[in-house]
PDB file of C-alpha atoms in Angstrom:
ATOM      1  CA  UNK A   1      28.302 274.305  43.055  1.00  0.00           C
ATOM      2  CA  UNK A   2      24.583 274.228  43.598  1.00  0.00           C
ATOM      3  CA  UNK A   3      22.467 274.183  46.670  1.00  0.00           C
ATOM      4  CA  UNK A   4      21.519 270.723  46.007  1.00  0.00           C
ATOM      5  CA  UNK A   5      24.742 269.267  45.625  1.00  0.00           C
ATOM      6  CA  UNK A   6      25.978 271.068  48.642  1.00  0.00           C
ATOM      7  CA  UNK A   7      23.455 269.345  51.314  1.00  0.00           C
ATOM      8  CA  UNK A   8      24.969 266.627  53.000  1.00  0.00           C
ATOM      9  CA  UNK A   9      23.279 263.288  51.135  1.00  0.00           C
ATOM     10  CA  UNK A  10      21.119 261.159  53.246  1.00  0.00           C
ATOM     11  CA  UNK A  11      21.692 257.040  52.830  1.00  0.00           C
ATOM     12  CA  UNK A  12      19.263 255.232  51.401  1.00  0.00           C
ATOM     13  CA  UNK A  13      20.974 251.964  52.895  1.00  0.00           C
ATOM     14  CA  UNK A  14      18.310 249.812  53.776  1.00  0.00           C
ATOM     15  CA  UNK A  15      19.284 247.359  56.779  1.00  0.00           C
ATOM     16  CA  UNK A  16      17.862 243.968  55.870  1.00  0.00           C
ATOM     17  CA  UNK A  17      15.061 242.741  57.855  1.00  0.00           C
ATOM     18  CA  UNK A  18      17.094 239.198  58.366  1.00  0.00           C
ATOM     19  CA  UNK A  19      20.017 241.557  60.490  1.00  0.00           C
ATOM     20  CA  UNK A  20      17.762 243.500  62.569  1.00  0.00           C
ATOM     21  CA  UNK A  21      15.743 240.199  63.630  1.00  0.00           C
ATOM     22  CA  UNK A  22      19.431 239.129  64.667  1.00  0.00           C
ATOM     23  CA  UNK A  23      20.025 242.201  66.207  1.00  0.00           C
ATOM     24  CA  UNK A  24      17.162 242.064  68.365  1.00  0.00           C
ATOM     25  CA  UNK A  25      17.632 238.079  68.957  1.00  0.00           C
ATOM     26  CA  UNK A  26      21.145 238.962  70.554  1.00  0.00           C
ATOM     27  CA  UNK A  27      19.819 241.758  72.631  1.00  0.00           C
ATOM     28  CA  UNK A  28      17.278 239.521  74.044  1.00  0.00           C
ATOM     29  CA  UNK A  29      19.498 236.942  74.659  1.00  0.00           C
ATOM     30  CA  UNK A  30      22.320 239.227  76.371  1.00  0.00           C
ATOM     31  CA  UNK A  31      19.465 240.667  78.797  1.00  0.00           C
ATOM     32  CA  UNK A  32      18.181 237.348  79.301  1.00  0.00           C
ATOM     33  CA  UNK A  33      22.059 235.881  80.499  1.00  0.00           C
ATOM     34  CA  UNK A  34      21.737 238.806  82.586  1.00  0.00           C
ATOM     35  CA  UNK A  35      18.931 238.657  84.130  1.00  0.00           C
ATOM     36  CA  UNK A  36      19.466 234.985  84.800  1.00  0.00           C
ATOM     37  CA  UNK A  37      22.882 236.033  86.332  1.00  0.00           C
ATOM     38  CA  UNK A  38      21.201 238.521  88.687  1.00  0.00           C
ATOM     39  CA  UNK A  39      19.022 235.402  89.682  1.00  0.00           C
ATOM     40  CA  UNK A  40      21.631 233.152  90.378  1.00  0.00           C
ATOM     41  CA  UNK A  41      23.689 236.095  92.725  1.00  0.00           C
ATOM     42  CA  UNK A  42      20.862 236.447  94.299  1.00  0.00           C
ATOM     43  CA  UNK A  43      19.543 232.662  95.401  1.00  0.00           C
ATOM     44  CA  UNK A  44      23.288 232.137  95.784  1.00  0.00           C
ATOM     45  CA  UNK A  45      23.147 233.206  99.870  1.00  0.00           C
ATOM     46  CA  UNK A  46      19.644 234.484 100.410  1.00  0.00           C
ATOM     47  CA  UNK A  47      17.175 234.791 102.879  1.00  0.00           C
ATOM     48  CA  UNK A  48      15.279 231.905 101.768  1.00  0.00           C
ATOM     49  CA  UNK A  49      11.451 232.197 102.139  1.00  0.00           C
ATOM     50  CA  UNK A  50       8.786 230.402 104.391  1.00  0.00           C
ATOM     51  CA  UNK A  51       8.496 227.430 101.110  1.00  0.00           C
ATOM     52  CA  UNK A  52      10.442 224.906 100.324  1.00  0.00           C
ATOM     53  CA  UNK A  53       9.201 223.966  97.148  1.00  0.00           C
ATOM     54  CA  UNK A  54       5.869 222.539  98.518  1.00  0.00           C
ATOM     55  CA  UNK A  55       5.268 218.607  98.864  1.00  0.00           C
ATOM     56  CA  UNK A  56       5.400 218.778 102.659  1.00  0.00           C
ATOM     57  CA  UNK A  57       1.996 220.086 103.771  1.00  0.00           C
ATOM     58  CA  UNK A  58       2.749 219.702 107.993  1.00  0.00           C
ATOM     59  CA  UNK A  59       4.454 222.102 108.144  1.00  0.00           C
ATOM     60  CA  UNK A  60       2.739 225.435 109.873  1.00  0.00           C
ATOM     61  CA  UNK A  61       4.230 228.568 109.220  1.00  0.00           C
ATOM     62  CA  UNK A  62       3.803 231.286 111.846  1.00  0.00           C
ATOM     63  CA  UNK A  63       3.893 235.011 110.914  1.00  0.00           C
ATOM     64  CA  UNK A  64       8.007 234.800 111.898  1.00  0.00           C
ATOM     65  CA  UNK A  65       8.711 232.582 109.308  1.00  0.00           C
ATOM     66  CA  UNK A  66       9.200 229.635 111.539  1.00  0.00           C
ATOM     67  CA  UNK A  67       7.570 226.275 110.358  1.00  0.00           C
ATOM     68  CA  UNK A  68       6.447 223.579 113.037  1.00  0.00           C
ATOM     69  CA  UNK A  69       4.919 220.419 112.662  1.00  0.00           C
ATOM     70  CA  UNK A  70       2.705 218.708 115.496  1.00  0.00           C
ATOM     71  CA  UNK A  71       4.104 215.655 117.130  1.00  0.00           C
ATOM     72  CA  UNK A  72       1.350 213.629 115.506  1.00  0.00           C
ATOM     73  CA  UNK A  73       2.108 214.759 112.015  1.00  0.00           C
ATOM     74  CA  UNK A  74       5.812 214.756 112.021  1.00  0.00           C
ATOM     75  CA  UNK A  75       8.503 212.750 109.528  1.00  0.00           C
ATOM     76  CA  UNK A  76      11.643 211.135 110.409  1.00  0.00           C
ATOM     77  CA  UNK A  77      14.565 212.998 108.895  1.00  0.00           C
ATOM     78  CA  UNK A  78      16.642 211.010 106.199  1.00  0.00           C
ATOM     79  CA  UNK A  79      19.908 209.516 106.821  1.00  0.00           C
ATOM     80  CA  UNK A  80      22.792 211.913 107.022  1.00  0.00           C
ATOM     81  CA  UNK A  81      26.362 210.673 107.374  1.00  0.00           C
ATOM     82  CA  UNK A  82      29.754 210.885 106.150  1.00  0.00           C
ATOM     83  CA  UNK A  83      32.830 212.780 106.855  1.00  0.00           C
ATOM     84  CA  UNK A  84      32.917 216.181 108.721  1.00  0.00           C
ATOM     85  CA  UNK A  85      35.275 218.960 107.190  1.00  0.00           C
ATOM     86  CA  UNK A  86      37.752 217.866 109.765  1.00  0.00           C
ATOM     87  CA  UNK A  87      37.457 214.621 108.611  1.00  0.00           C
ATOM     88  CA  UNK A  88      35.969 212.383 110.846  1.00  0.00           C
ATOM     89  CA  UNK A  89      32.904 210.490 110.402  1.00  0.00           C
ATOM     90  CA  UNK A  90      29.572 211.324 111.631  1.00  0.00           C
ATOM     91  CA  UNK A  91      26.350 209.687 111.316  1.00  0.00           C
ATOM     92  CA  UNK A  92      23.524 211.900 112.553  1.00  0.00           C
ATOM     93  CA  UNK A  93      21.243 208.524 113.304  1.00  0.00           C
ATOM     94  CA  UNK A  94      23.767 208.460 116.963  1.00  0.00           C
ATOM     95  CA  UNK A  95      22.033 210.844 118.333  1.00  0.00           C
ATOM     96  CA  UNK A  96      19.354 209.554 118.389  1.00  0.00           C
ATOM     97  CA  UNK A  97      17.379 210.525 122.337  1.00  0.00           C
ATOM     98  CA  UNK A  98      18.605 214.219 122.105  1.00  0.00           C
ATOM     99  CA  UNK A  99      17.277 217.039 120.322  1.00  0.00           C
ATOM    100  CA  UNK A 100      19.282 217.810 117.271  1.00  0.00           C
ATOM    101  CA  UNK A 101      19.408 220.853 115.409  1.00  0.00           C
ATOM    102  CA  UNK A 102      20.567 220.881 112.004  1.00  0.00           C
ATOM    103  CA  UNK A 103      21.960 223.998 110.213  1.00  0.00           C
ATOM    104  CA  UNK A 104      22.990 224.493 106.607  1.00  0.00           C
ATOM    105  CA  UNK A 105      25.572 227.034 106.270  1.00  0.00           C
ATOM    106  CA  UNK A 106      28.482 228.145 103.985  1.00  0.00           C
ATOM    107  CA  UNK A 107      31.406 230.703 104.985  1.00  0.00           C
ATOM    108  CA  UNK A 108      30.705 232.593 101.297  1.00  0.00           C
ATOM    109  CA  UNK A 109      27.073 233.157 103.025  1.00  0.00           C
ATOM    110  CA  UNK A 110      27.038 236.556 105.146  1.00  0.00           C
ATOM    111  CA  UNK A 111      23.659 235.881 106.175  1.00  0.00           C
ATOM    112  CA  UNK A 112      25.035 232.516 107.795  1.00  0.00           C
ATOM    113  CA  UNK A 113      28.266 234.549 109.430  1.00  0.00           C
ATOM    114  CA  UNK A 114      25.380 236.750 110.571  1.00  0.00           C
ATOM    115  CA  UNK A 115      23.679 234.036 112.558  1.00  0.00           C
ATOM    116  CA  UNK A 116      26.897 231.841 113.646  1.00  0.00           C
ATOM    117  CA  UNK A 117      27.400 233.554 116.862  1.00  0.00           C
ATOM    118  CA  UNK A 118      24.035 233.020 118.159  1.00  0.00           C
ATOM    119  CA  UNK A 119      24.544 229.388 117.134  1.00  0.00           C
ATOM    120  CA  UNK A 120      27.828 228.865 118.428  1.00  0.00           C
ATOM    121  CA  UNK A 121      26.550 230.840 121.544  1.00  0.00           C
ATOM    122  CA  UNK A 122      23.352 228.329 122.194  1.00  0.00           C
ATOM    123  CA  UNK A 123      24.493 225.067 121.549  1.00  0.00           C
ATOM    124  CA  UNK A 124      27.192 225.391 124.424  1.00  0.00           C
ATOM    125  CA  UNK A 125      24.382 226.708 126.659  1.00  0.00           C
ATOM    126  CA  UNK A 126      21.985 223.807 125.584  1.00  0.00           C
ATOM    127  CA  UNK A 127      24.920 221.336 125.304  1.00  0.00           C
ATOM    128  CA  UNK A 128      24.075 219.292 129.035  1.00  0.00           C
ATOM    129  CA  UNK A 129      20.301 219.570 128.529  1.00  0.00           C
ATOM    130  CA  UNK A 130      20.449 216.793 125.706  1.00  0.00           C
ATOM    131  CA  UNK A 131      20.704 219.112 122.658  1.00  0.00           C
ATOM    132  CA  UNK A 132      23.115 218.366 119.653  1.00  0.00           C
ATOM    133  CA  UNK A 133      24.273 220.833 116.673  1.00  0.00           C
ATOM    134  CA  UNK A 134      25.257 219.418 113.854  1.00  0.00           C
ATOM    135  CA  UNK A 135      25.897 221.487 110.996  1.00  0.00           C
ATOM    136  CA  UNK A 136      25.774 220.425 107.585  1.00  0.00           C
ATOM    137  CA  UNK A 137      28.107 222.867 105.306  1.00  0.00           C
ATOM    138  CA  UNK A 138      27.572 223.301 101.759  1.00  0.00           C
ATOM    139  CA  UNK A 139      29.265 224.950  98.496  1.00  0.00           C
ATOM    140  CA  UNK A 140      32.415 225.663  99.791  1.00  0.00           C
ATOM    141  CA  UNK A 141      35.013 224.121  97.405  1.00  0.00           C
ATOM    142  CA  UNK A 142      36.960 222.924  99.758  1.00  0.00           C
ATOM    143  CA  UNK A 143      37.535 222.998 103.734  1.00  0.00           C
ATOM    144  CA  UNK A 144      40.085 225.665 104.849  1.00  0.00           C
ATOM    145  CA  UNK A 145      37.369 228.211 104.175  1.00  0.00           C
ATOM    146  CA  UNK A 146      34.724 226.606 106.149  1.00  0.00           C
ATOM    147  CA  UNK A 147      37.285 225.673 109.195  1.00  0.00           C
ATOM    148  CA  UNK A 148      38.583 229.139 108.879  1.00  0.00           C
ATOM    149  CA  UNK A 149      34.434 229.837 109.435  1.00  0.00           C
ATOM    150  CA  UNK A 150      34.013 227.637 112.671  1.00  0.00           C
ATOM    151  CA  UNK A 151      37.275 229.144 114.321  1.00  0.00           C
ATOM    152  CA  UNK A 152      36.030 232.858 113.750  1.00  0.00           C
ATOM    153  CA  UNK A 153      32.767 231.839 115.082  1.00  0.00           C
ATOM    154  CA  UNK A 154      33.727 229.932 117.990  1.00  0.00           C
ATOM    155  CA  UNK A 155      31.494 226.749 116.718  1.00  0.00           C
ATOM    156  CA  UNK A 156      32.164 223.683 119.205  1.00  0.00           C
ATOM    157  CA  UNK A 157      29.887 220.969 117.059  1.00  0.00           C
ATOM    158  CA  UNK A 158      30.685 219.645 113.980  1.00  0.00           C
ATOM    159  CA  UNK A 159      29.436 219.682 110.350  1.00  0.00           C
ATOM    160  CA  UNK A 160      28.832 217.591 107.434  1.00  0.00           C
ATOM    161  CA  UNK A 161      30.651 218.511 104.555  1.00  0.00           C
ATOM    162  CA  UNK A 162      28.283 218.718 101.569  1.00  0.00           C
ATOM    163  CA  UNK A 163      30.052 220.865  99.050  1.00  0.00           C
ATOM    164  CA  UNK A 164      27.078 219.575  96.482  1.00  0.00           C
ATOM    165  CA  UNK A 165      23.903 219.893  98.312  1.00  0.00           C
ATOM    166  CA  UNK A 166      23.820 216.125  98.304  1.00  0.00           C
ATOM    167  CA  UNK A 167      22.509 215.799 101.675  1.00  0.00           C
ATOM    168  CA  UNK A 168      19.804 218.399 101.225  1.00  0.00           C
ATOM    169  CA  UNK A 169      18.455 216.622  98.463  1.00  0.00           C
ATOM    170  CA  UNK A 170      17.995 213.855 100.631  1.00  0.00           C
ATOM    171  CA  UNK A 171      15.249 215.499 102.681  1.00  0.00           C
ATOM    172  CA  UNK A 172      11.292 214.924 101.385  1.00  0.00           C
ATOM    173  CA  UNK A 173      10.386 217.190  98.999  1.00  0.00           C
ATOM    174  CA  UNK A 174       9.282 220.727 100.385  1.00  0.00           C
ATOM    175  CA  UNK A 175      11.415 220.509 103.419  1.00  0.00           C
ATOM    176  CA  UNK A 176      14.099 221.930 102.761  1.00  0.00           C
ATOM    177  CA  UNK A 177      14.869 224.583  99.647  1.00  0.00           C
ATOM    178  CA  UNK A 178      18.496 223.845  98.077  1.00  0.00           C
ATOM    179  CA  UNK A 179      18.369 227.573  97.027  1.00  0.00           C
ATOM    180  CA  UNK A 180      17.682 228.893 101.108  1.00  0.00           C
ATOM    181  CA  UNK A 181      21.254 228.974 102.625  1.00  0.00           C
ATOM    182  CA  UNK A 182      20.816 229.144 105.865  1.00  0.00           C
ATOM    183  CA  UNK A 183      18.477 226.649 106.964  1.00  0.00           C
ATOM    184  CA  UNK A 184      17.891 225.364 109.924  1.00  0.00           C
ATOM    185  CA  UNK A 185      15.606 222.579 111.254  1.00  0.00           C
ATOM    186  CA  UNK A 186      14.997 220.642 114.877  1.00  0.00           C
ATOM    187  CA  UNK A 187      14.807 217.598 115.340  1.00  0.00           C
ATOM    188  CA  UNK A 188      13.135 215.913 118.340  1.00  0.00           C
ATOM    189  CA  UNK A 189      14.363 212.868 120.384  1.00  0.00           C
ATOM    190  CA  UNK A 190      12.762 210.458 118.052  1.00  0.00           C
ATOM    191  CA  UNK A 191      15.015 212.092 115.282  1.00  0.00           C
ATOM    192  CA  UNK A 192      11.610 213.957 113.338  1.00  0.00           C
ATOM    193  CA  UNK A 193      11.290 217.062 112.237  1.00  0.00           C
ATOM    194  CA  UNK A 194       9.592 219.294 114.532  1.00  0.00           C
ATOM    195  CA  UNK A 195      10.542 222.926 113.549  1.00  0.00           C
ATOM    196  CA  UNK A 196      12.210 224.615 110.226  1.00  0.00           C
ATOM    197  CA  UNK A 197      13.403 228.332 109.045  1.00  0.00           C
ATOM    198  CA  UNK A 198      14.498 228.994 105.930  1.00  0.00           C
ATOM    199  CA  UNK A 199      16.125 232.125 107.011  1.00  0.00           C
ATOM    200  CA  UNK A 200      18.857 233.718 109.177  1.00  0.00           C
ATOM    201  CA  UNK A 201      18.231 233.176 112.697  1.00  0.00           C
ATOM    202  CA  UNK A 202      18.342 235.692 115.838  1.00  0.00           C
ATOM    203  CA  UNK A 203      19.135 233.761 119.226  1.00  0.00           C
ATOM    204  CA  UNK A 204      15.658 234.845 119.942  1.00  0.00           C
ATOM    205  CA  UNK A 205      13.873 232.696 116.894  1.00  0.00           C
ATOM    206  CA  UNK A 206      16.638 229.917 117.514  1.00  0.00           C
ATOM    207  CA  UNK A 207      15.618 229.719 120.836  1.00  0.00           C
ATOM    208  CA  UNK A 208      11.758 229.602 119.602  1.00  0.00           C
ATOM    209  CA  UNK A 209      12.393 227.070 117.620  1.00  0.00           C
ATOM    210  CA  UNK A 210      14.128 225.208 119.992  1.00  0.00           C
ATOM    211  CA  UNK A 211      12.751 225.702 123.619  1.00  0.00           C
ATOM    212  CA  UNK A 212       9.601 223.575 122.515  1.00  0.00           C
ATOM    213  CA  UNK A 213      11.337 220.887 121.493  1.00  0.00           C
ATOM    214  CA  UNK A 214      13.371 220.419 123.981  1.00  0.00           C
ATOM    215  CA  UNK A 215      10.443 220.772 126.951  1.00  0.00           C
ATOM    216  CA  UNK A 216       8.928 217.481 125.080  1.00  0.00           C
ATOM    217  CA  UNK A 217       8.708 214.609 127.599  1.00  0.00           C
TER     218      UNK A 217
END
């Protein structure tokens, strides 16, 4: 046998353009999906940001993230009611002549466990100076999870359930970001918002937010 019919024999196979264009097509697709998954793990329970999607210009964000609106410029909230996730019925609109403060929250949300105790912790030490928690809980399928949440926590005041975000959406546009879980905003005695974050709260930049508010006449 010859030298030349011993080398190994290289394919000519040409791959046709049409299957590589497919080829590439499903590779950008795949990192596309994942990329897009990445996205959604992420905005899932995040640390929100100091926007909410714009719309709202009173808003004035200081360098800790916390928004505040002067009393001249403020909104009223929207209406929020409807059944708690022990099943009772609040309407938000009762307390109207105490400071409210309103936080969004879910128990699959470690930045929200992070912050519970310092909310749990406040509102019983603001409780008898006319200040009301409220919480409004969201994307947890169903309740156990999110009572199993409040009895870890200690949480006296009760929440909204809002498995869909419903509630949120209710808000003017730019106040509050469906994607920023936790939120939190204030509410003064005239039921307006006064004060937002967007992000996990310390008792110290609850009590920022709050303390204000509260030494309204």
């Amino acid at each position: 046998m010859s030298a030349a019919s011993r080398a190994p024999q290289r394919s000519n196979r040409v791959v046709p353009r049409s299957n590589r264009a497919l080829r590439v097509r499903r590779r950008a697709t795949l990192a596309a999906a994942g990329a897009a998954a990445a996205a959604l793990l992420v905005s899932a329970c995040g640390s929100g940001g100091t926007s909410g999607g714009g719309g709202n210009t009173n808003f004035v964000t200081g360098t800790d993230g916390i928004s505040t609106v002067p009393e001249g410029k403020r909104v009223a909230a929207p209406e929020l009611s409807g059944e708690t996730i022990e099943g009772k019925q609040l309407d938000v609109a009762d307390y109207k002549g105490k400071v409210v403060v309103l936080n969004v929250w879910g128990s699959w949300c470690n930045p929200c466990r992070a912050e519970a105790k310092y909310f749990a912790k406040v509102s019983k030490e603001y409780a008898d100076q006319g200040v009301q928690f409220v919480g409004i809980n969201t994307r947890d399928g169903s309740t156990t999870a999110a009572l199993a949440f409040e009895e870890d926590f200690g949480i006296p005041y009760p929440s909204l359930y809002d498995p869909k975000g419903k509630l949120m959406l209710r808000f003017e546009k730019g106040t509050l970001n469906p994607q920023a879980v936790p939120s939190t905003l204030v509410l003064d005695r005239e039921g307006r918002i006064a004060a937002r974050s967007l992000t996990s709260l310390s008792e110290e930049r609850l009590l920022k937010m709050l303390k204000p508010v509260v030494a309204e006449k």
